[in-house]
Short mmCIF file of C-alpha atoms and ligand atoms in Angstrom, two decimals:
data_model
loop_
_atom_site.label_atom_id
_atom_site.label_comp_id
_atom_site.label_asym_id
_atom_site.label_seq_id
_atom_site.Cartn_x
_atom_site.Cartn_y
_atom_site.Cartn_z
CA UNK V 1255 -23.16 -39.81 0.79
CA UNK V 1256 -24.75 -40.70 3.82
CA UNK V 1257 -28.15 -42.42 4.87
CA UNK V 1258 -31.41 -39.78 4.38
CA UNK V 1259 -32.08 -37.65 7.12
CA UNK V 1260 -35.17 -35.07 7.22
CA UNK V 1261 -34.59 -32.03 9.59
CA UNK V 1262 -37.66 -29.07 10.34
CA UNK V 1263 -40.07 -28.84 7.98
CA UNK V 1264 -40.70 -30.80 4.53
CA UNK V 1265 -43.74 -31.08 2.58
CA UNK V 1266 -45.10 -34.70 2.43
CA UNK V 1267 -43.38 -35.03 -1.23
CA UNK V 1268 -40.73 -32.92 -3.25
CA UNK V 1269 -42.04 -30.68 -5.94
CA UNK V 1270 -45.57 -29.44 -3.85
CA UNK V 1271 -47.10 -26.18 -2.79
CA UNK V 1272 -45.27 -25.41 0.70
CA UNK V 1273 -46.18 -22.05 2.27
CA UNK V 1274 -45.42 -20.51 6.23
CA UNK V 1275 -47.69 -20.02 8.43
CA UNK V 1276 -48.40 -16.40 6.98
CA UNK V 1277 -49.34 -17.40 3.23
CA UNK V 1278 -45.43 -16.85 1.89
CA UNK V 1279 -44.48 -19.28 -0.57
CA UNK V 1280 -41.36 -21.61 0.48
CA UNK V 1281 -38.10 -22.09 -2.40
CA UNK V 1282 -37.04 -25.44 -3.37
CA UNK V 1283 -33.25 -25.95 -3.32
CA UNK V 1284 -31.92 -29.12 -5.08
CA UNK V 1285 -29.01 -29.97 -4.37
CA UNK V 1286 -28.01 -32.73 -6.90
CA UNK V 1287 -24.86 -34.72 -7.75
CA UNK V 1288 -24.10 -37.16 -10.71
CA UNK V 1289 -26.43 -35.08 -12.62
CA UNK V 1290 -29.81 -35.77 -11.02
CA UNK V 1291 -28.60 -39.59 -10.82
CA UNK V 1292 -27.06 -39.72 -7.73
CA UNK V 1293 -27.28 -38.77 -3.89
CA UNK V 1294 -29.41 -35.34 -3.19
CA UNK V 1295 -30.86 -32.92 -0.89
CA UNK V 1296 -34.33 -30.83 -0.90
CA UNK V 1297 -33.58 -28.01 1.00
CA UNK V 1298 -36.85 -25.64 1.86
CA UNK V 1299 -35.62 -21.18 1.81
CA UNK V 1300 -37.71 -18.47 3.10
CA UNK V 1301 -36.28 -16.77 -0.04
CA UNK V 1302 -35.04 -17.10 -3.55
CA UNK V 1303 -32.30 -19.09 -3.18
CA UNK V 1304 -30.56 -18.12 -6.18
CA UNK V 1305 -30.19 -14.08 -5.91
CA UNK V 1306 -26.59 -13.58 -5.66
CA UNK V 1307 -24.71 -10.82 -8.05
CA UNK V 1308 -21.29 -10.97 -9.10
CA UNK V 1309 -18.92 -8.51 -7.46
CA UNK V 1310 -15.14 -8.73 -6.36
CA UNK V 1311 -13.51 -12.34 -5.13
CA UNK V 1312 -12.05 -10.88 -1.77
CA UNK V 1313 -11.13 -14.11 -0.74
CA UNK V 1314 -9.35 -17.42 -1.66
CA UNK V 1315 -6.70 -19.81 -0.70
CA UNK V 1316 -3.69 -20.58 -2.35
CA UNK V 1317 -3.97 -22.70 -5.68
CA UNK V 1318 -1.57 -25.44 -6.27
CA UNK V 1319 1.59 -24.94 -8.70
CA UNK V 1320 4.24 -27.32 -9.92
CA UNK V 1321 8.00 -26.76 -7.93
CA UNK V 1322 10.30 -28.97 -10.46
CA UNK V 1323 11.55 -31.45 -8.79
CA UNK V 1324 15.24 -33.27 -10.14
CA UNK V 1325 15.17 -35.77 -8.58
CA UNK V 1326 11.93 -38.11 -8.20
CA UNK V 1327 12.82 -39.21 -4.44
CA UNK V 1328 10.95 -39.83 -0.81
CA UNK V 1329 9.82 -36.73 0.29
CA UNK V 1330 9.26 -35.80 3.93
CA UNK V 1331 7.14 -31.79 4.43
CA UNK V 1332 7.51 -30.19 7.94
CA UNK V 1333 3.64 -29.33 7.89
CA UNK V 1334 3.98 -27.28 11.50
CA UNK V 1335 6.47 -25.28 10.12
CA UNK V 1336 4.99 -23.68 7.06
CA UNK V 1337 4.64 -19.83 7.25
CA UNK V 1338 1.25 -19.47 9.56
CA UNK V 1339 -0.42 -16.21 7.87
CA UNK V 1340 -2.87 -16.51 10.12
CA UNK V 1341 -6.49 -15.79 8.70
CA UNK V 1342 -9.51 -17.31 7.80
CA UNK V 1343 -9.78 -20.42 6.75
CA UNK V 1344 -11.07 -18.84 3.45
CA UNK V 1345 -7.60 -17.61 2.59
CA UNK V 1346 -4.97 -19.24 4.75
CA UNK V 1347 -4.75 -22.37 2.72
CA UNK V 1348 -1.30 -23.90 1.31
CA UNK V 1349 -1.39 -26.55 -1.52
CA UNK V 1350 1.00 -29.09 -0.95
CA UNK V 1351 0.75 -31.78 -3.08
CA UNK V 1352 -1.94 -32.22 -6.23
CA UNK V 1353 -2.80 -33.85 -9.22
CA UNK V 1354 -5.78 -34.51 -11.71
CA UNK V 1355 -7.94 -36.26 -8.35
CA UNK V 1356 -6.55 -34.65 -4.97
CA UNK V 1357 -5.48 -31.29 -3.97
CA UNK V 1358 -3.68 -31.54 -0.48
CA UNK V 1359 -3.05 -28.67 1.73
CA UNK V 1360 -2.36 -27.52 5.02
CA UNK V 1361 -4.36 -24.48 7.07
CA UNK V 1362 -3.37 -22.78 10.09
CA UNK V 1363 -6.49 -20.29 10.31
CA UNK V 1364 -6.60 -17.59 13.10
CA UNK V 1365 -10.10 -16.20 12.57
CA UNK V 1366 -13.68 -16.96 11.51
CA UNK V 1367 -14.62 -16.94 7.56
CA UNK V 1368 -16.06 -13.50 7.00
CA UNK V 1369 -17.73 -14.52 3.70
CA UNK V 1370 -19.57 -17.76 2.90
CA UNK V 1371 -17.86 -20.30 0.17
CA UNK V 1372 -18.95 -22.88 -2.44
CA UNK V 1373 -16.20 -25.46 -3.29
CA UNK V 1374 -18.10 -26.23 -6.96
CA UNK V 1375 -14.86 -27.76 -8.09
CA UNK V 1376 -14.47 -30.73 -5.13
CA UNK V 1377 -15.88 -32.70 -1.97
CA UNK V 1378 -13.71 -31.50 0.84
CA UNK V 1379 -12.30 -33.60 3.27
CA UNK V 1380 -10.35 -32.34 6.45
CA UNK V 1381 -8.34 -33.94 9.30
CA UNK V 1382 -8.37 -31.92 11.80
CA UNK V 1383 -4.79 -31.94 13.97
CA UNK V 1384 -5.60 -29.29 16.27
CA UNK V 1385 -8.24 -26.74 16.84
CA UNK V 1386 -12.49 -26.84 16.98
CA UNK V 1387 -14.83 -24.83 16.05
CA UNK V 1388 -18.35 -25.24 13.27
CA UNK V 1389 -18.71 -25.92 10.05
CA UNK V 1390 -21.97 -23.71 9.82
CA UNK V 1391 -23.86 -24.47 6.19
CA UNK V 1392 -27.04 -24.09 5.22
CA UNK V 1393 -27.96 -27.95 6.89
CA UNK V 1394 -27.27 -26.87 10.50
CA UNK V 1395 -23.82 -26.82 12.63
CA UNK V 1396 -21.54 -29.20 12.71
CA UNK V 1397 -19.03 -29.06 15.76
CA UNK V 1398 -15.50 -30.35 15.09
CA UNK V 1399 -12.28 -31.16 17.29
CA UNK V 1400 -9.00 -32.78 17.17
CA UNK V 1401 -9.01 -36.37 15.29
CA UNK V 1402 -11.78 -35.80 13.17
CA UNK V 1403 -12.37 -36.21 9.65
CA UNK V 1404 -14.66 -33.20 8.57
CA UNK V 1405 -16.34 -34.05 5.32
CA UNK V 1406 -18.10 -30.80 3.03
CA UNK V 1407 -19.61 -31.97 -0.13
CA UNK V 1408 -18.81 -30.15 -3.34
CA UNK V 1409 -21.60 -27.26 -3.70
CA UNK V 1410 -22.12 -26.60 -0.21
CA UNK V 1411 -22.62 -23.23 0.85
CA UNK V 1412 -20.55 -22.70 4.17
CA UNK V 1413 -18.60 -21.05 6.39
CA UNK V 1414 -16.12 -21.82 9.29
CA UNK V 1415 -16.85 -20.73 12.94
CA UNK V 1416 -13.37 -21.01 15.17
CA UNK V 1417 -13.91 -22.02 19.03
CA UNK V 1418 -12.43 -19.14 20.43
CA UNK V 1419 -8.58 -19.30 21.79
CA UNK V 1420 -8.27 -22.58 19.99
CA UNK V 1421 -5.22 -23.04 17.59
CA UNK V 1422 -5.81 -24.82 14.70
CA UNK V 1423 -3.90 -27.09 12.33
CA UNK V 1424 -6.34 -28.36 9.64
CA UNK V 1425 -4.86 -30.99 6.91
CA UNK V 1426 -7.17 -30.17 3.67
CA UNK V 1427 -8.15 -33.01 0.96
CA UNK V 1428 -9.64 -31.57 -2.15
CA UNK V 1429 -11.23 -34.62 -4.00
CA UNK V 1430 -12.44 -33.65 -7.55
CA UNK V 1431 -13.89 -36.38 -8.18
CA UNK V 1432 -15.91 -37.12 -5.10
CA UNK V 1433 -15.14 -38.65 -2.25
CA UNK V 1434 -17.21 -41.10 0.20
CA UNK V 1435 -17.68 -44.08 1.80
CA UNK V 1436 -16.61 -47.63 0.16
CA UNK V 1437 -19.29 -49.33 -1.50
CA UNK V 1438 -18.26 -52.15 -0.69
CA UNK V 1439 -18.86 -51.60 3.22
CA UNK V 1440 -22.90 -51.02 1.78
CA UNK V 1441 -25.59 -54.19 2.01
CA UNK V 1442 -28.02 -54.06 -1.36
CA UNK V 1443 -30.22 -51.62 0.64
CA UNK V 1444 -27.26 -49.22 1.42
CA UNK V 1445 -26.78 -49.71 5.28
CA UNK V 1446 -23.53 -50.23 6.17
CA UNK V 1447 -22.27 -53.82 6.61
CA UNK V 1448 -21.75 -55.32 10.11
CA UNK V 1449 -18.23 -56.01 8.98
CA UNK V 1450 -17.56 -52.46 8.20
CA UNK V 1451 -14.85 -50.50 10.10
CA UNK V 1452 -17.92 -47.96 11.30
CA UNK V 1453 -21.32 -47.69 11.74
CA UNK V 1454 -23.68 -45.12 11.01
CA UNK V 1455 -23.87 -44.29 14.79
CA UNK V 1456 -20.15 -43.09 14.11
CA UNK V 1457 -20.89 -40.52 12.14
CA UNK V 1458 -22.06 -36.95 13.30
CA UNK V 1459 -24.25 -34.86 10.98
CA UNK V 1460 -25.34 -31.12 11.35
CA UNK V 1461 -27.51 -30.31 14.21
CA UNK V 1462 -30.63 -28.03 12.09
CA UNK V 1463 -31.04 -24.78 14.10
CA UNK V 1464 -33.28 -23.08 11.61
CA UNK V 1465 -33.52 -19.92 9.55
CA UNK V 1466 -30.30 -17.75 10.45
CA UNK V 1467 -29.01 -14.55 9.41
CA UNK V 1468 -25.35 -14.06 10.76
CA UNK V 1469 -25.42 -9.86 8.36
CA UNK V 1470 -22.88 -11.95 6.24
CA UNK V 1471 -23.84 -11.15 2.54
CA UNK V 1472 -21.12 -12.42 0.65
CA UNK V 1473 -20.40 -15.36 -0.97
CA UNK V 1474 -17.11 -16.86 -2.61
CA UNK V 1475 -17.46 -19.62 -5.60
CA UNK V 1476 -14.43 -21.84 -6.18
CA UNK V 1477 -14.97 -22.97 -9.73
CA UNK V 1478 -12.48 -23.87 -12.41
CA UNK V 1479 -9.25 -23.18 -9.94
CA UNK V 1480 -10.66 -20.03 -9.74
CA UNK V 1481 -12.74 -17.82 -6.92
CA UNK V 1482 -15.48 -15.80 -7.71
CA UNK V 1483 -17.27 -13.42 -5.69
CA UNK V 1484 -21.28 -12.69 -5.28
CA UNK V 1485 -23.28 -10.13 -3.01
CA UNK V 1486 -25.91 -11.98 -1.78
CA UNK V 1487 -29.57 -10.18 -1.63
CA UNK V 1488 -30.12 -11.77 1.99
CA UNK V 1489 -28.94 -14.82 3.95
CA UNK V 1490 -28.45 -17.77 2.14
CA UNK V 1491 -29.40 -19.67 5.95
CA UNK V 1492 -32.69 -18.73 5.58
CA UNK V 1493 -33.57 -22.57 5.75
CA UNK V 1494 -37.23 -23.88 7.48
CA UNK V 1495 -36.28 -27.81 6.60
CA UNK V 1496 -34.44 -30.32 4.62
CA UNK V 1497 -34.09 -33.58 3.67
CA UNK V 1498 -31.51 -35.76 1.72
CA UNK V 1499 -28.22 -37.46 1.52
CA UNK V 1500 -25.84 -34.84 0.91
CA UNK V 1501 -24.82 -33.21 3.61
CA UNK V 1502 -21.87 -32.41 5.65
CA UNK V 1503 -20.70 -34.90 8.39
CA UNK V 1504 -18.02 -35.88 10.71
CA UNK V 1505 -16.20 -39.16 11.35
CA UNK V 1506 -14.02 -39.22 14.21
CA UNK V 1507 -10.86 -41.40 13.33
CA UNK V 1508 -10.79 -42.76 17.28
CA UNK V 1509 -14.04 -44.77 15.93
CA UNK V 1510 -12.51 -46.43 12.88
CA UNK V 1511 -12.65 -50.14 13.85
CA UNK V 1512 -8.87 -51.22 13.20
CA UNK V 1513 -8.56 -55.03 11.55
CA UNK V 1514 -5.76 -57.04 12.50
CA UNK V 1515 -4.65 -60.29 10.73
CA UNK V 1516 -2.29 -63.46 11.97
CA UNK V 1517 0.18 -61.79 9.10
CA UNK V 1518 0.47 -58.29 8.19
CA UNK V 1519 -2.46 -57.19 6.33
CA UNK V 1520 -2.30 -54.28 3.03
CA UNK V 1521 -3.35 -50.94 3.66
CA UNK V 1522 -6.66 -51.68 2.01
CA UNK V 1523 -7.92 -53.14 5.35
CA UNK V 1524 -7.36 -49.12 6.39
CA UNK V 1525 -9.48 -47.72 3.94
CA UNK V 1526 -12.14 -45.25 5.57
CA UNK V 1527 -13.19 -43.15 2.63
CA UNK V 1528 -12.59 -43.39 -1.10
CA UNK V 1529 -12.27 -40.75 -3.69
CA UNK V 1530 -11.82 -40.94 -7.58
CA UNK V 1531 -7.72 -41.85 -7.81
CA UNK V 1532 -7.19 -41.75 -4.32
CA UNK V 1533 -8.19 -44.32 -1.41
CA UNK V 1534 -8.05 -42.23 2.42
CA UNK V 1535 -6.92 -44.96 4.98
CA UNK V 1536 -6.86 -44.73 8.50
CA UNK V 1537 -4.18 -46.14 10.71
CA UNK V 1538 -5.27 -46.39 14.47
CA UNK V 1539 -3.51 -47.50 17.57
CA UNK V 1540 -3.86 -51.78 17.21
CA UNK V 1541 -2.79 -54.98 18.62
CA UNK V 1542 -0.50 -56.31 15.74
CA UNK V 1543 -0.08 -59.70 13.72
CA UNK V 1544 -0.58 -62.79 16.16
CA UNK V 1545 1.23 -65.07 14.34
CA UNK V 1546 4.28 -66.57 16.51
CA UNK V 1547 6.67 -65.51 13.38
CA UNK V 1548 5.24 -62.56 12.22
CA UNK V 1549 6.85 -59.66 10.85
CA UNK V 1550 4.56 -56.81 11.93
CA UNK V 1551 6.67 -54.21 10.46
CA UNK V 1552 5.22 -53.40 6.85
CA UNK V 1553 7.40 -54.84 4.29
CA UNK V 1554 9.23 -53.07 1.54
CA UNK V 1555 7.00 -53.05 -1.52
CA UNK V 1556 6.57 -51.32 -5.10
CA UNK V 1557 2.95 -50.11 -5.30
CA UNK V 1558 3.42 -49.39 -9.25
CA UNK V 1559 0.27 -47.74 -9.66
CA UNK V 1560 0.34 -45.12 -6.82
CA UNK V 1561 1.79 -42.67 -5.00
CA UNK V 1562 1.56 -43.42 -1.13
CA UNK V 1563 1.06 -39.53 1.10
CA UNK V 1564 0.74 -40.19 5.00
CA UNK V 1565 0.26 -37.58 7.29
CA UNK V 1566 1.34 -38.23 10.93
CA UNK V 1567 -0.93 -37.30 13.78
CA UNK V 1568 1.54 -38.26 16.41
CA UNK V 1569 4.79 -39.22 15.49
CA UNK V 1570 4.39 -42.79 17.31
CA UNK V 1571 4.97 -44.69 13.86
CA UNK V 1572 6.96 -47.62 14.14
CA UNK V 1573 8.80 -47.94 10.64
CA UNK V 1574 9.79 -44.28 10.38
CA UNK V 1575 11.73 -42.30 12.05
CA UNK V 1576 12.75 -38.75 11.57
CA UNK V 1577 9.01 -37.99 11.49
CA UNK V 1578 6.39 -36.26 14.21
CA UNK V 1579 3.51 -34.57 14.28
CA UNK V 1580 2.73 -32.78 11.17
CA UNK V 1581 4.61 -34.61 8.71
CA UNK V 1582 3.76 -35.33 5.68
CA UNK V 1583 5.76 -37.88 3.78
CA UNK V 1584 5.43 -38.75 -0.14
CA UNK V 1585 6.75 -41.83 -1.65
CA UNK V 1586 6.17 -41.95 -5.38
CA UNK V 1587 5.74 -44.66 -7.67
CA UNK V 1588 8.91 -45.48 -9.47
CA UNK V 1589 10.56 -46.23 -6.57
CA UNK V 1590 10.79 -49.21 -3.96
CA UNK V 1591 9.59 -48.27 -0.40
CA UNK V 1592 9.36 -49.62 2.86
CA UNK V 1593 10.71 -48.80 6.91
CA UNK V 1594 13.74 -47.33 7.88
CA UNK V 1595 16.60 -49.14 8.80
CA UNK V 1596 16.42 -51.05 11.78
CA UNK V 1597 12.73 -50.89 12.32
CA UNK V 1598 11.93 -54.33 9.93
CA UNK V 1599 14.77 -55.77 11.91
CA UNK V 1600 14.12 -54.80 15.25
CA UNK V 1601 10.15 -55.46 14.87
CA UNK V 1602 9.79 -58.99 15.52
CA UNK V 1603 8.16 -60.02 18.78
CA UNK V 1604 5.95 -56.33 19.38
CA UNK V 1605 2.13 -56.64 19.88
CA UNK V 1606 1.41 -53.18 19.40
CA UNK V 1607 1.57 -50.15 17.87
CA UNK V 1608 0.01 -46.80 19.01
CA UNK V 1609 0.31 -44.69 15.23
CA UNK V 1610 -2.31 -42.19 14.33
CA UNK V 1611 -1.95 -41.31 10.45
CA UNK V 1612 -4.21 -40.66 7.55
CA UNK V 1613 -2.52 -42.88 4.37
CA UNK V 1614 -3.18 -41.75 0.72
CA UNK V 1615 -2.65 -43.94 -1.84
CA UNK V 1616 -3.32 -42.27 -5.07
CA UNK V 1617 -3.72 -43.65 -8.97
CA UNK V 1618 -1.12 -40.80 -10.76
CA UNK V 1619 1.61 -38.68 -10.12
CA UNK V 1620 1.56 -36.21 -7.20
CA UNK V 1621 3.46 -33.34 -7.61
CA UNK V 1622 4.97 -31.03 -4.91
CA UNK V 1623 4.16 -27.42 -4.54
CA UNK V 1624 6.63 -24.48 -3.74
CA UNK V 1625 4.46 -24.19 -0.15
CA UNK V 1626 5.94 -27.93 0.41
CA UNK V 1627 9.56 -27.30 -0.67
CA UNK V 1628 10.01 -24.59 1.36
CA UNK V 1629 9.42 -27.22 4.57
CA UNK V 1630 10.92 -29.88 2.68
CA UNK V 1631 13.56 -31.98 4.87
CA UNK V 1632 16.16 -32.45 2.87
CA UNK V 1633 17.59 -35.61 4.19
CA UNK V 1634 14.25 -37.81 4.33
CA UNK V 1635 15.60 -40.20 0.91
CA UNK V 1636 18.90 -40.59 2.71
CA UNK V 1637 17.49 -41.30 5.86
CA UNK V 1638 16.76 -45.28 4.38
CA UNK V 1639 19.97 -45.74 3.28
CA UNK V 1640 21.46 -48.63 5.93
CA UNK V 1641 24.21 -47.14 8.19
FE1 FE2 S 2337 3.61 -48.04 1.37
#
């Protein structure tokens, strides 16, 4: 995912003898992905790592169902205004919009996770609106705020810690087939490129604070759209040192490194983290297109191969209107799109644009949940039909 980073203590090489101080043996934890092809992490338990009985799933968010749709038309969900339950972040999740690669939802959490939870089925990725607080896992804690992009890779044991008094609006990305940076922003030897959009001093990884035991001894396991529950036989932080490239991390969106062109550029030039189906783009406060008789506004356009999702962070967004903070739009395939009337027109001549918004364009159809039809605003298609 990331570059290798080694945190407390490691033997000298994987696979050896490793005792404390007192004689007791260490545990091994692999954590492997593309089978034992891919990126990993060693991570070094006081205990067996994998003592955990099944008992009852108290916990789990909402999974994501099909509301029929008659119509396939521009869709525009109220995010803010979705029934807040309140809760842990555990539980208080609603799916908005899903398919075979990306599960999107919204979460509005009140309170701390009482219960630790495995995502087996998908890397998460969140954008967090509002709120802070830690991702604690068993690599360290990770502090969040507002504009961040929290990555959690599929399989890691967690749990959320909420800064107290801090309300929190959380937009959710399940990616089920992985998600990560571009390879094409990697040199051979997998630093990233001095043209990329970051660099690694962007990114914020978990600070290692040791062996912990918080009394929590459950454990939730998403697997198959399904949770299961475990009692754990002690705590599962009971880490002396790791080392890997699978880990947590954050990447503020303030850092992404916005490219402007004398024309208007495609969204690709936005793209800060890509999934199986599904690019995640990035659209930051700019200078726009320098040439004397540029358009800046995007053009219309048919993207026949993907659905487009953007999420507004403020509603500053110069070819929409009708939008704010907490939308979430959804223009399918199928279907021409483009700005609303008057903004193409009126665009000519501006230098700048001050939009925050994470852009999803994804390979299939997305399909809308009963969570997102309930803040659905009705008029969004009509609202680009010329006056
Ligand atoms: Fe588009």
């Amino acid at each position: 995912m990331l570059e290798r980073v080694s945190f407390g203590r490691v033997p000298p090489k994987p696979h050896l003898v490793f005792r404390a101080d007192s004689g007791a043996l260490y545990y091994e934890e692999c954590i492997t992905r593309g089978g034992f092809d891919g990126a990993f992490s060693i991570v070094y338990h006081q205990q067996r790592p994998h003592e955990a009985e099944p008992g009852p799933a108290e916990h789990g968010f909402g999974l994501p169902q099909v509301a029929p749709a008659a119509t396939l038309a521009r869709r525009h969900f109220r995010c803010l205004e979705l029934p807040n339950t309140g809760g842990a972040p555990l539980d208080c999740r609603a799916p908005l919009l899903f398919n075979e690669h990306v599960v999107l939802g919204f979460a509005r959490p009140t309170s701390s996770d009482p219960a630790y939870f495995v995502n087996a089925d998908a890397d998460e990725l969140y954008f967090i609106l509002r709120g802070s607080g830690t991702l604690r896992s068993l690599f360290g804690d990770l502090a969040f705020q507002p504009g961040d992009y929290l990555c959690v890779p599929k399989g890691t044991l967690h749990r959320f810690e909420l800064a107290a008094g801090s309300e929190q609006a959380w937009l959710s990305i399940e990616c089920l087939g992985g998600v990560g940076i571009p390879v094409h922003y990697r040199n051979a030897v997998g630093q990233l490129k001095m043209d990329a959009p970051y660099s690694h001093r962007d990114f914020r990884r978990p600070e290692f604070v040791g062996p912990v035991d918080e009394g929590i001894r459950k454990l939730v396991v998403k697997r198959g759209q399904a949770f299961f529950g475990y009692r754990l036989a002690h705590t599962p932080l009971d880490v002396v040192g790791w080392d890997g490239a699978v880990y947590p991390f954050v990447f503020p969106i303030s850092a992404f490194q916005p490219r402007v062109g004398q024309v208007h550029l495609p969204p690709p030039v936005h793209t800060t983290f890509e999934a199986r189906g599904a690019v995640i783009c990035s659209f930051v406060p700019r200078p726009l297109d320098f040439h004397p008789n540029a358009n800046p506004c995007p053009y219309p356009h048919s993207s026949v191969d993907v659905d487009e999702v953007l999420f507004y962070a403020n509603g500053a967004f110069a070819s929409r209107r009708g939008i704010g903070e907490g939308s979430l739009s959804h223009h399918p395939a199928g279907i021409p799109h483009g700005p609303h009337p008057g903004a193409y027109e009126n665009a000519p001549g501006q230098t700048r644009t001050d939009e925050l918004a994470v852009m999803l364009d994804v390979s299939g159809a997305l399909f809308a949940t009963p969570e997102a039809r309930a803040v659905e605003d009705g008029q969004y298609h009509a609202s680009f039909r010329a006056q």
